[in-house]
Short mmCIF file of N, CA and C in Angstrom, two decimals:
data_model
loop_
_atom_site.label_atom_id
_atom_site.label_comp_id
_atom_site.label_asym_id
_atom_site.label_seq_id
_atom_site.Cartn_x
_atom_site.Cartn_y
_atom_site.Cartn_z
N MET A 1 -72.00 25.47 23.93
CA MET A 1 -71.95 26.03 25.26
C MET A 1 -70.69 25.53 26.00
N VAL A 2 -70.42 24.23 25.92
CA VAL A 2 -69.23 23.67 26.56
C VAL A 2 -67.98 24.23 25.91
N TYR A 3 -68.02 24.35 24.57
CA TYR A 3 -66.87 24.89 23.85
C TYR A 3 -66.58 26.33 24.27
N SER A 4 -67.62 27.16 24.37
CA SER A 4 -67.40 28.56 24.74
C SER A 4 -66.92 28.67 26.19
N ARG A 5 -67.38 27.81 27.07
CA ARG A 5 -66.92 27.82 28.45
C ARG A 5 -65.44 27.42 28.50
N ALA A 6 -65.07 26.40 27.74
CA ALA A 6 -63.67 25.97 27.70
C ALA A 6 -62.80 27.08 27.12
N LEU A 7 -63.30 27.76 26.10
CA LEU A 7 -62.55 28.86 25.50
C LEU A 7 -62.34 29.98 26.52
N LEU A 8 -63.35 30.30 27.30
CA LEU A 8 -63.22 31.33 28.33
C LEU A 8 -62.19 30.91 29.38
N ILE A 9 -62.18 29.65 29.75
CA ILE A 9 -61.22 29.17 30.75
C ILE A 9 -59.80 29.29 30.20
N VAL A 10 -59.60 28.87 28.96
CA VAL A 10 -58.26 28.94 28.35
C VAL A 10 -57.82 30.40 28.22
N MET A 11 -58.74 31.27 27.81
CA MET A 11 -58.40 32.69 27.70
C MET A 11 -58.05 33.27 29.07
N GLY A 12 -58.78 32.86 30.09
CA GLY A 12 -58.48 33.30 31.45
C GLY A 12 -57.10 32.84 31.88
N LEU A 13 -56.77 31.57 31.55
CA LEU A 13 -55.44 31.06 31.89
C LEU A 13 -54.35 31.83 31.15
N LEU A 14 -54.60 32.12 29.89
CA LEU A 14 -53.61 32.88 29.12
C LEU A 14 -53.40 34.25 29.74
N PHE A 15 -54.48 34.94 30.07
CA PHE A 15 -54.36 36.26 30.67
C PHE A 15 -53.66 36.18 32.01
N THR A 16 -54.06 35.22 32.84
CA THR A 16 -53.46 35.07 34.15
C THR A 16 -51.99 34.71 34.02
N THR A 17 -51.65 33.82 33.08
CA THR A 17 -50.26 33.43 32.89
C THR A 17 -49.43 34.63 32.48
N GLN A 18 -49.95 35.47 31.58
CA GLN A 18 -49.22 36.68 31.19
C GLN A 18 -49.02 37.59 32.39
N GLN A 19 -50.04 37.70 33.24
CA GLN A 19 -49.94 38.52 34.44
C GLN A 19 -48.86 37.97 35.37
N VAL A 20 -48.82 36.65 35.52
CA VAL A 20 -47.85 36.02 36.41
C VAL A 20 -46.44 36.34 35.96
N TRP A 21 -46.18 36.24 34.67
CA TRP A 21 -44.81 36.42 34.19
C TRP A 21 -44.34 37.85 34.28
N ALA A 22 -45.27 38.80 34.37
CA ALA A 22 -44.85 40.18 34.52
C ALA A 22 -44.05 40.36 35.82
N GLY A 23 -44.38 39.57 36.86
CA GLY A 23 -43.69 39.71 38.13
C GLY A 23 -42.65 38.65 38.40
N ALA A 24 -42.71 37.52 37.69
CA ALA A 24 -41.83 36.40 38.02
C ALA A 24 -40.47 36.49 37.33
N ASP A 25 -40.42 36.97 36.11
CA ASP A 25 -39.16 37.17 35.40
C ASP A 25 -38.35 35.88 35.30
N VAL A 26 -39.00 34.80 34.86
CA VAL A 26 -38.31 33.54 34.60
C VAL A 26 -38.67 33.09 33.19
N PHE A 27 -37.84 32.23 32.64
CA PHE A 27 -38.07 31.70 31.31
C PHE A 27 -38.24 30.20 31.41
N VAL A 28 -39.27 29.69 30.73
CA VAL A 28 -39.62 28.27 30.80
C VAL A 28 -39.59 27.68 29.40
N TYR A 29 -38.90 26.54 29.29
CA TYR A 29 -38.83 25.84 28.01
C TYR A 29 -39.38 24.43 28.20
N PRO A 30 -40.29 24.01 27.31
CA PRO A 30 -40.86 22.65 27.43
C PRO A 30 -39.82 21.60 27.04
N GLY A 31 -39.22 20.99 28.04
CA GLY A 31 -38.13 20.04 27.80
C GLY A 31 -38.56 18.67 27.32
N LYS A 32 -39.85 18.34 27.45
CA LYS A 32 -40.31 17.01 27.04
C LYS A 32 -41.43 17.11 26.01
N GLY A 33 -41.38 18.14 25.18
CA GLY A 33 -42.34 18.28 24.10
C GLY A 33 -43.75 18.64 24.55
N GLN A 34 -43.92 19.27 25.69
CA GLN A 34 -45.24 19.65 26.15
C GLN A 34 -45.84 20.69 25.19
N THR A 35 -47.14 20.61 25.03
CA THR A 35 -47.82 21.58 24.17
C THR A 35 -47.88 22.93 24.88
N LYS A 36 -48.18 23.96 24.11
CA LYS A 36 -48.31 25.29 24.69
C LYS A 36 -49.44 25.31 25.73
N GLU A 37 -50.52 24.63 25.42
CA GLU A 37 -51.66 24.58 26.35
C GLU A 37 -51.26 23.88 27.65
N GLN A 38 -50.52 22.77 27.53
CA GLN A 38 -50.07 22.05 28.72
C GLN A 38 -49.11 22.92 29.53
N GLN A 39 -48.22 23.62 28.84
CA GLN A 39 -47.28 24.49 29.54
C GLN A 39 -48.03 25.58 30.30
N GLU A 40 -49.02 26.18 29.68
CA GLU A 40 -49.80 27.23 30.35
C GLU A 40 -50.51 26.68 31.58
N GLN A 41 -51.07 25.48 31.47
CA GLN A 41 -51.73 24.87 32.64
C GLN A 41 -50.71 24.59 33.75
N ASP A 42 -49.56 24.07 33.36
CA ASP A 42 -48.51 23.77 34.35
C ASP A 42 -47.99 25.05 35.00
N GLU A 43 -47.79 26.09 34.20
CA GLU A 43 -47.32 27.36 34.75
C GLU A 43 -48.32 27.92 35.75
N PHE A 44 -49.60 27.85 35.41
CA PHE A 44 -50.62 28.37 36.32
C PHE A 44 -50.67 27.54 37.60
N SER A 45 -50.58 26.22 37.47
CA SER A 45 -50.57 25.36 38.66
C SER A 45 -49.35 25.64 39.54
N CYS A 46 -48.19 25.80 38.91
CA CYS A 46 -46.97 26.08 39.67
C CYS A 46 -46.99 27.48 40.28
N TYR A 47 -47.60 28.42 39.57
CA TYR A 47 -47.77 29.76 40.13
C TYR A 47 -48.59 29.68 41.42
N LYS A 48 -49.72 28.99 41.37
CA LYS A 48 -50.56 28.87 42.56
C LYS A 48 -49.82 28.15 43.68
N TRP A 49 -49.11 27.08 43.34
CA TRP A 49 -48.39 26.31 44.35
C TRP A 49 -47.28 27.15 44.98
N ALA A 50 -46.49 27.85 44.16
CA ALA A 50 -45.40 28.66 44.67
C ALA A 50 -45.94 29.79 45.54
N LYS A 51 -47.05 30.36 45.15
CA LYS A 51 -47.67 31.43 45.94
C LYS A 51 -48.12 30.90 47.30
N GLU A 52 -48.69 29.70 47.32
CA GLU A 52 -49.11 29.09 48.59
C GLU A 52 -47.90 28.76 49.47
N GLN A 53 -46.84 28.26 48.86
CA GLN A 53 -45.66 27.85 49.63
C GLN A 53 -44.92 29.04 50.23
N THR A 54 -44.84 30.13 49.47
CA THR A 54 -44.04 31.27 49.91
C THR A 54 -44.85 32.40 50.54
N GLY A 55 -46.15 32.43 50.27
CA GLY A 55 -46.96 33.54 50.75
C GLY A 55 -46.73 34.81 49.95
N PHE A 56 -46.10 34.68 48.80
CA PHE A 56 -45.77 35.83 47.96
C PHE A 56 -46.46 35.70 46.62
N ASP A 57 -47.08 36.78 46.16
CA ASP A 57 -47.73 36.82 44.86
C ASP A 57 -46.99 37.84 43.99
N PRO A 58 -46.32 37.40 42.93
CA PRO A 58 -45.57 38.35 42.11
C PRO A 58 -46.45 39.36 41.39
N ASN A 59 -47.77 39.13 41.37
CA ASN A 59 -48.68 40.07 40.73
C ASN A 59 -49.03 41.26 41.62
N GLN A 60 -48.70 41.16 42.89
CA GLN A 60 -49.01 42.25 43.82
C GLN A 60 -47.86 43.26 43.82
N PRO A 61 -48.19 44.55 43.88
CA PRO A 61 -47.12 45.55 43.91
C PRO A 61 -46.34 45.48 45.21
N MET A 62 -45.10 45.92 45.14
CA MET A 62 -44.24 45.95 46.33
C MET A 62 -44.82 46.91 47.35
N GLN A 63 -44.85 46.48 48.62
CA GLN A 63 -45.34 47.32 49.70
C GLN A 63 -44.28 48.35 50.04
N GLN A 64 -44.68 49.60 50.10
CA GLN A 64 -43.75 50.67 50.46
C GLN A 64 -43.74 50.85 51.97
N ALA A 65 -42.60 51.25 52.49
CA ALA A 65 -42.51 51.55 53.92
C ALA A 65 -43.42 52.74 54.20
N ALA A 66 -44.25 52.61 55.21
CA ALA A 66 -45.27 53.61 55.49
C ALA A 66 -44.82 54.64 56.51
N ALA A 67 -43.59 55.08 56.40
CA ALA A 67 -43.10 56.11 57.32
C ALA A 67 -43.61 57.47 56.87
N PRO A 68 -44.09 58.28 57.79
CA PRO A 68 -44.57 59.60 57.40
C PRO A 68 -43.40 60.47 56.92
N PRO A 69 -43.68 61.39 56.02
CA PRO A 69 -42.59 62.25 55.55
C PRO A 69 -42.09 63.13 56.69
N PRO A 70 -40.80 63.46 56.66
CA PRO A 70 -40.25 64.31 57.72
C PRO A 70 -40.97 65.66 57.77
N GLN A 71 -41.24 66.13 58.96
CA GLN A 71 -41.91 67.40 59.16
C GLN A 71 -40.95 68.41 59.78
N GLY A 72 -41.31 69.66 59.64
CA GLY A 72 -40.55 70.71 60.34
C GLY A 72 -39.23 70.99 59.69
N GLY A 73 -38.19 70.97 60.47
CA GLY A 73 -36.86 71.25 59.97
C GLY A 73 -36.30 72.50 60.59
N ALA A 74 -35.44 73.18 59.86
CA ALA A 74 -34.71 74.33 60.40
C ALA A 74 -35.64 75.47 60.78
N ALA A 75 -36.63 75.80 59.94
CA ALA A 75 -37.52 76.93 60.24
C ALA A 75 -38.34 76.67 61.50
N LYS A 76 -38.88 75.48 61.60
CA LYS A 76 -39.68 75.14 62.78
C LYS A 76 -38.80 75.14 64.04
N GLY A 77 -37.61 74.59 63.94
CA GLY A 77 -36.68 74.58 65.06
C GLY A 77 -36.26 75.99 65.44
N ALA A 78 -36.05 76.84 64.45
CA ALA A 78 -35.67 78.22 64.73
C ALA A 78 -36.77 78.95 65.48
N ALA A 79 -38.01 78.74 65.08
CA ALA A 79 -39.13 79.40 65.76
C ALA A 79 -39.22 78.95 67.21
N ARG A 80 -39.12 77.65 67.42
CA ARG A 80 -39.15 77.16 68.81
C ARG A 80 -37.96 77.70 69.61
N GLY A 81 -36.79 77.65 69.02
CA GLY A 81 -35.58 78.12 69.70
C GLY A 81 -35.66 79.60 70.02
N ALA A 82 -36.21 80.39 69.09
CA ALA A 82 -36.34 81.83 69.34
C ALA A 82 -37.26 82.09 70.51
N ALA A 83 -38.37 81.34 70.56
CA ALA A 83 -39.31 81.53 71.66
C ALA A 83 -38.66 81.19 73.00
N VAL A 84 -37.98 80.05 73.05
CA VAL A 84 -37.32 79.65 74.30
C VAL A 84 -36.19 80.63 74.63
N GLY A 85 -35.44 81.04 73.60
CA GLY A 85 -34.33 81.98 73.81
C GLY A 85 -34.81 83.33 74.29
N ALA A 86 -35.94 83.78 73.77
CA ALA A 86 -36.48 85.07 74.19
C ALA A 86 -36.85 85.03 75.67
N ILE A 87 -37.43 83.93 76.09
CA ILE A 87 -37.78 83.79 77.51
C ILE A 87 -36.52 83.79 78.35
N GLY A 88 -35.54 83.00 77.94
CA GLY A 88 -34.27 82.95 78.68
C GLY A 88 -33.56 84.29 78.66
N GLY A 89 -33.59 84.96 77.50
CA GLY A 89 -32.95 86.26 77.39
C GLY A 89 -33.66 87.32 78.23
N ALA A 90 -34.97 87.23 78.31
CA ALA A 90 -35.73 88.19 79.13
C ALA A 90 -35.34 88.05 80.58
N ILE A 91 -35.13 86.83 81.01
CA ILE A 91 -34.72 86.61 82.40
C ILE A 91 -33.33 87.21 82.62
N GLY A 92 -32.46 87.08 81.62
CA GLY A 92 -31.10 87.60 81.73
C GLY A 92 -31.00 89.08 81.39
N GLY A 93 -32.08 89.69 80.92
CA GLY A 93 -32.08 91.12 80.65
C GLY A 93 -32.01 91.50 79.19
N ASP A 94 -31.85 90.57 78.24
CA ASP A 94 -31.80 90.92 76.81
C ASP A 94 -32.57 89.87 76.01
N ALA A 95 -33.88 90.07 75.87
CA ALA A 95 -34.75 89.11 75.19
C ALA A 95 -34.36 88.95 73.72
N GLY A 96 -33.97 90.03 73.06
CA GLY A 96 -33.60 89.97 71.64
C GLY A 96 -32.39 89.11 71.40
N LYS A 97 -31.38 89.29 72.23
CA LYS A 97 -30.15 88.50 72.09
C LYS A 97 -30.44 87.03 72.37
N GLY A 98 -31.25 86.77 73.41
CA GLY A 98 -31.62 85.39 73.73
C GLY A 98 -32.41 84.74 72.61
N ALA A 99 -33.30 85.54 71.99
CA ALA A 99 -34.10 85.01 70.87
C ALA A 99 -33.21 84.66 69.69
N ALA A 100 -32.22 85.53 69.41
CA ALA A 100 -31.31 85.27 68.28
C ALA A 100 -30.50 84.01 68.52
N ILE A 101 -29.97 83.87 69.72
CA ILE A 101 -29.18 82.66 70.03
C ILE A 101 -30.07 81.43 69.97
N GLY A 102 -31.27 81.54 70.55
CA GLY A 102 -32.21 80.41 70.53
C GLY A 102 -32.62 80.02 69.13
N ALA A 103 -32.80 81.02 68.26
CA ALA A 103 -33.18 80.73 66.87
C ALA A 103 -32.08 79.96 66.15
N GLY A 104 -30.84 80.36 66.36
CA GLY A 104 -29.71 79.66 65.72
C GLY A 104 -29.59 78.23 66.20
N VAL A 105 -29.67 78.05 67.51
CA VAL A 105 -29.57 76.70 68.08
C VAL A 105 -30.77 75.85 67.64
N GLY A 106 -31.95 76.45 67.67
CA GLY A 106 -33.16 75.72 67.27
C GLY A 106 -33.14 75.31 65.80
N ALA A 107 -32.63 76.22 64.94
CA ALA A 107 -32.54 75.91 63.50
C ALA A 107 -31.61 74.74 63.26
N ALA A 108 -30.47 74.75 63.93
CA ALA A 108 -29.51 73.65 63.77
C ALA A 108 -30.12 72.34 64.26
N GLY A 109 -30.77 72.39 65.41
CA GLY A 109 -31.39 71.17 65.95
C GLY A 109 -32.52 70.67 65.07
N GLY A 110 -33.33 71.59 64.53
CA GLY A 110 -34.44 71.20 63.65
C GLY A 110 -33.93 70.57 62.36
N ALA A 111 -32.88 71.16 61.79
CA ALA A 111 -32.30 70.61 60.56
C ALA A 111 -31.73 69.23 60.81
N MET A 112 -31.10 69.05 61.96
CA MET A 112 -30.51 67.75 62.30
C MET A 112 -31.62 66.71 62.48
N ARG A 113 -32.71 67.08 63.15
CA ARG A 113 -33.82 66.13 63.33
C ARG A 113 -34.44 65.75 61.99
N ARG A 114 -34.57 66.72 61.10
CA ARG A 114 -35.13 66.44 59.78
C ARG A 114 -34.23 65.47 59.01
N ARG A 115 -32.92 65.69 59.03
CA ARG A 115 -31.98 64.78 58.34
C ARG A 115 -32.08 63.38 58.92
N GLN A 116 -32.17 63.29 60.23
CA GLN A 116 -32.29 61.97 60.87
C GLN A 116 -33.58 61.28 60.43
N ALA A 117 -34.68 62.04 60.36
CA ALA A 117 -35.95 61.46 59.94
C ALA A 117 -35.87 61.00 58.48
N GLU A 118 -35.21 61.78 57.62
CA GLU A 118 -35.05 61.38 56.22
C GLU A 118 -34.20 60.13 56.10
N GLN A 119 -33.15 60.05 56.92
CA GLN A 119 -32.29 58.86 56.89
C GLN A 119 -33.05 57.63 57.37
N GLN A 120 -33.87 57.79 58.40
CA GLN A 120 -34.67 56.67 58.90
C GLN A 120 -35.67 56.21 57.84
N GLN A 121 -36.28 57.18 57.15
CA GLN A 121 -37.23 56.83 56.10
C GLN A 121 -36.53 56.08 54.96
N ALA A 122 -35.37 56.55 54.55
CA ALA A 122 -34.61 55.88 53.49
C ALA A 122 -34.20 54.47 53.93
N ALA A 123 -33.80 54.31 55.18
CA ALA A 123 -33.43 52.99 55.69
C ALA A 123 -34.63 52.05 55.70
N ALA A 124 -35.80 52.56 56.07
CA ALA A 124 -37.01 51.74 56.08
C ALA A 124 -37.38 51.29 54.66
N GLN A 125 -37.23 52.19 53.70
CA GLN A 125 -37.52 51.83 52.31
C GLN A 125 -36.52 50.79 51.78
N GLN A 126 -35.26 50.93 52.14
CA GLN A 126 -34.24 49.97 51.72
C GLN A 126 -34.53 48.60 52.33
N LYS A 127 -34.92 48.58 53.59
CA LYS A 127 -35.24 47.32 54.26
C LYS A 127 -36.45 46.65 53.60
N ALA A 128 -37.46 47.44 53.24
CA ALA A 128 -38.64 46.89 52.57
C ALA A 128 -38.26 46.32 51.20
N LYS A 129 -37.38 46.99 50.47
CA LYS A 129 -36.94 46.48 49.16
C LYS A 129 -36.17 45.17 49.32
N GLN A 130 -35.30 45.10 50.33
CA GLN A 130 -34.54 43.87 50.55
C GLN A 130 -35.47 42.72 50.90
N ALA A 131 -36.49 42.99 51.72
CA ALA A 131 -37.45 41.94 52.08
C ALA A 131 -38.22 41.49 50.83
N HIS A 132 -38.59 42.44 49.99
CA HIS A 132 -39.30 42.11 48.75
C HIS A 132 -38.42 41.26 47.83
N ASP A 133 -37.16 41.65 47.69
CA ASP A 133 -36.23 40.90 46.84
C ASP A 133 -36.06 39.47 47.35
N THR A 134 -36.03 39.29 48.66
CA THR A 134 -35.93 37.95 49.25
C THR A 134 -37.18 37.14 48.93
N GLU A 135 -38.35 37.77 49.04
CA GLU A 135 -39.60 37.08 48.72
C GLU A 135 -39.65 36.67 47.25
N VAL A 136 -39.19 37.56 46.37
CA VAL A 136 -39.16 37.24 44.93
C VAL A 136 -38.25 36.05 44.69
N GLY A 137 -37.08 36.04 45.32
CA GLY A 137 -36.15 34.92 45.15
C GLY A 137 -36.75 33.61 45.65
N ASN A 138 -37.43 33.64 46.79
CA ASN A 138 -38.07 32.43 47.31
C ASN A 138 -39.16 31.94 46.37
N TYR A 139 -39.95 32.88 45.85
CA TYR A 139 -41.02 32.52 44.91
C TYR A 139 -40.42 31.89 43.65
N LYS A 140 -39.38 32.51 43.10
CA LYS A 140 -38.76 31.98 41.88
C LYS A 140 -38.22 30.56 42.09
N ARG A 141 -37.61 30.32 43.26
CA ARG A 141 -37.10 28.98 43.55
C ARG A 141 -38.24 27.97 43.63
N ALA A 142 -39.31 28.33 44.28
CA ALA A 142 -40.45 27.42 44.40
C ALA A 142 -41.08 27.16 43.03
N PHE A 143 -41.31 28.21 42.27
CA PHE A 143 -41.91 28.07 40.95
C PHE A 143 -41.01 27.24 40.04
N SER A 144 -39.72 27.54 40.05
CA SER A 144 -38.77 26.82 39.20
C SER A 144 -38.72 25.34 39.58
N GLY A 145 -38.73 25.05 40.87
CA GLY A 145 -38.72 23.66 41.31
C GLY A 145 -39.94 22.91 40.84
N CYS A 146 -41.09 23.56 40.93
CA CYS A 146 -42.33 22.94 40.47
C CYS A 146 -42.28 22.66 38.97
N MET A 147 -41.87 23.66 38.20
CA MET A 147 -41.83 23.49 36.74
C MET A 147 -40.78 22.47 36.32
N THR A 148 -39.64 22.45 37.01
CA THR A 148 -38.61 21.48 36.69
C THR A 148 -39.12 20.06 36.95
N SER A 149 -39.86 19.89 38.03
CA SER A 149 -40.39 18.55 38.33
C SER A 149 -41.40 18.09 37.29
N ARG A 150 -41.94 19.01 36.51
CA ARG A 150 -42.90 18.67 35.46
C ARG A 150 -42.22 18.53 34.10
N GLY A 151 -40.89 18.58 34.08
CA GLY A 151 -40.15 18.32 32.85
C GLY A 151 -39.81 19.55 32.03
N TYR A 152 -39.78 20.72 32.65
CA TYR A 152 -39.42 21.95 31.94
C TYR A 152 -38.03 22.39 32.34
N THR A 153 -37.40 23.14 31.43
CA THR A 153 -36.13 23.79 31.75
C THR A 153 -36.47 25.23 32.12
N VAL A 154 -35.99 25.68 33.27
CA VAL A 154 -36.33 27.00 33.77
C VAL A 154 -35.05 27.78 34.02
N SER A 155 -35.05 29.03 33.55
CA SER A 155 -33.90 29.91 33.82
C SER A 155 -34.39 31.31 34.13
#
């Protein structure tokens, strides 16, 4: 019973250690003749410590910027512009001409707003990636420091 419990713990550590390395992307070499079992225990301990120190877990997927996709665009702007233009044109005596001018202006404005929204969304995603990359770097430094202090070479 004790043997099977110990086996389950070691298997859990092995699985967890493999999971950790999928996100950490570091290489560890036992510099003082540590056994594979000792290295796995040390890696798991350093993983937990680095996660606590940095607040970052390399096993968690990167958070995406939650900006809504751009809506509308040229067609929506054209419809609004045509409606406003028709009203303005009716006042001036030619609703059709006003609608046509309004549609053109509205389409251009709608397309411009859509491009701006797409650029803002791309900027938000880039910012999220940079923040994630910084967190990964901090985690790697913490993990590497922990493993180095235990006598491992880390790269």
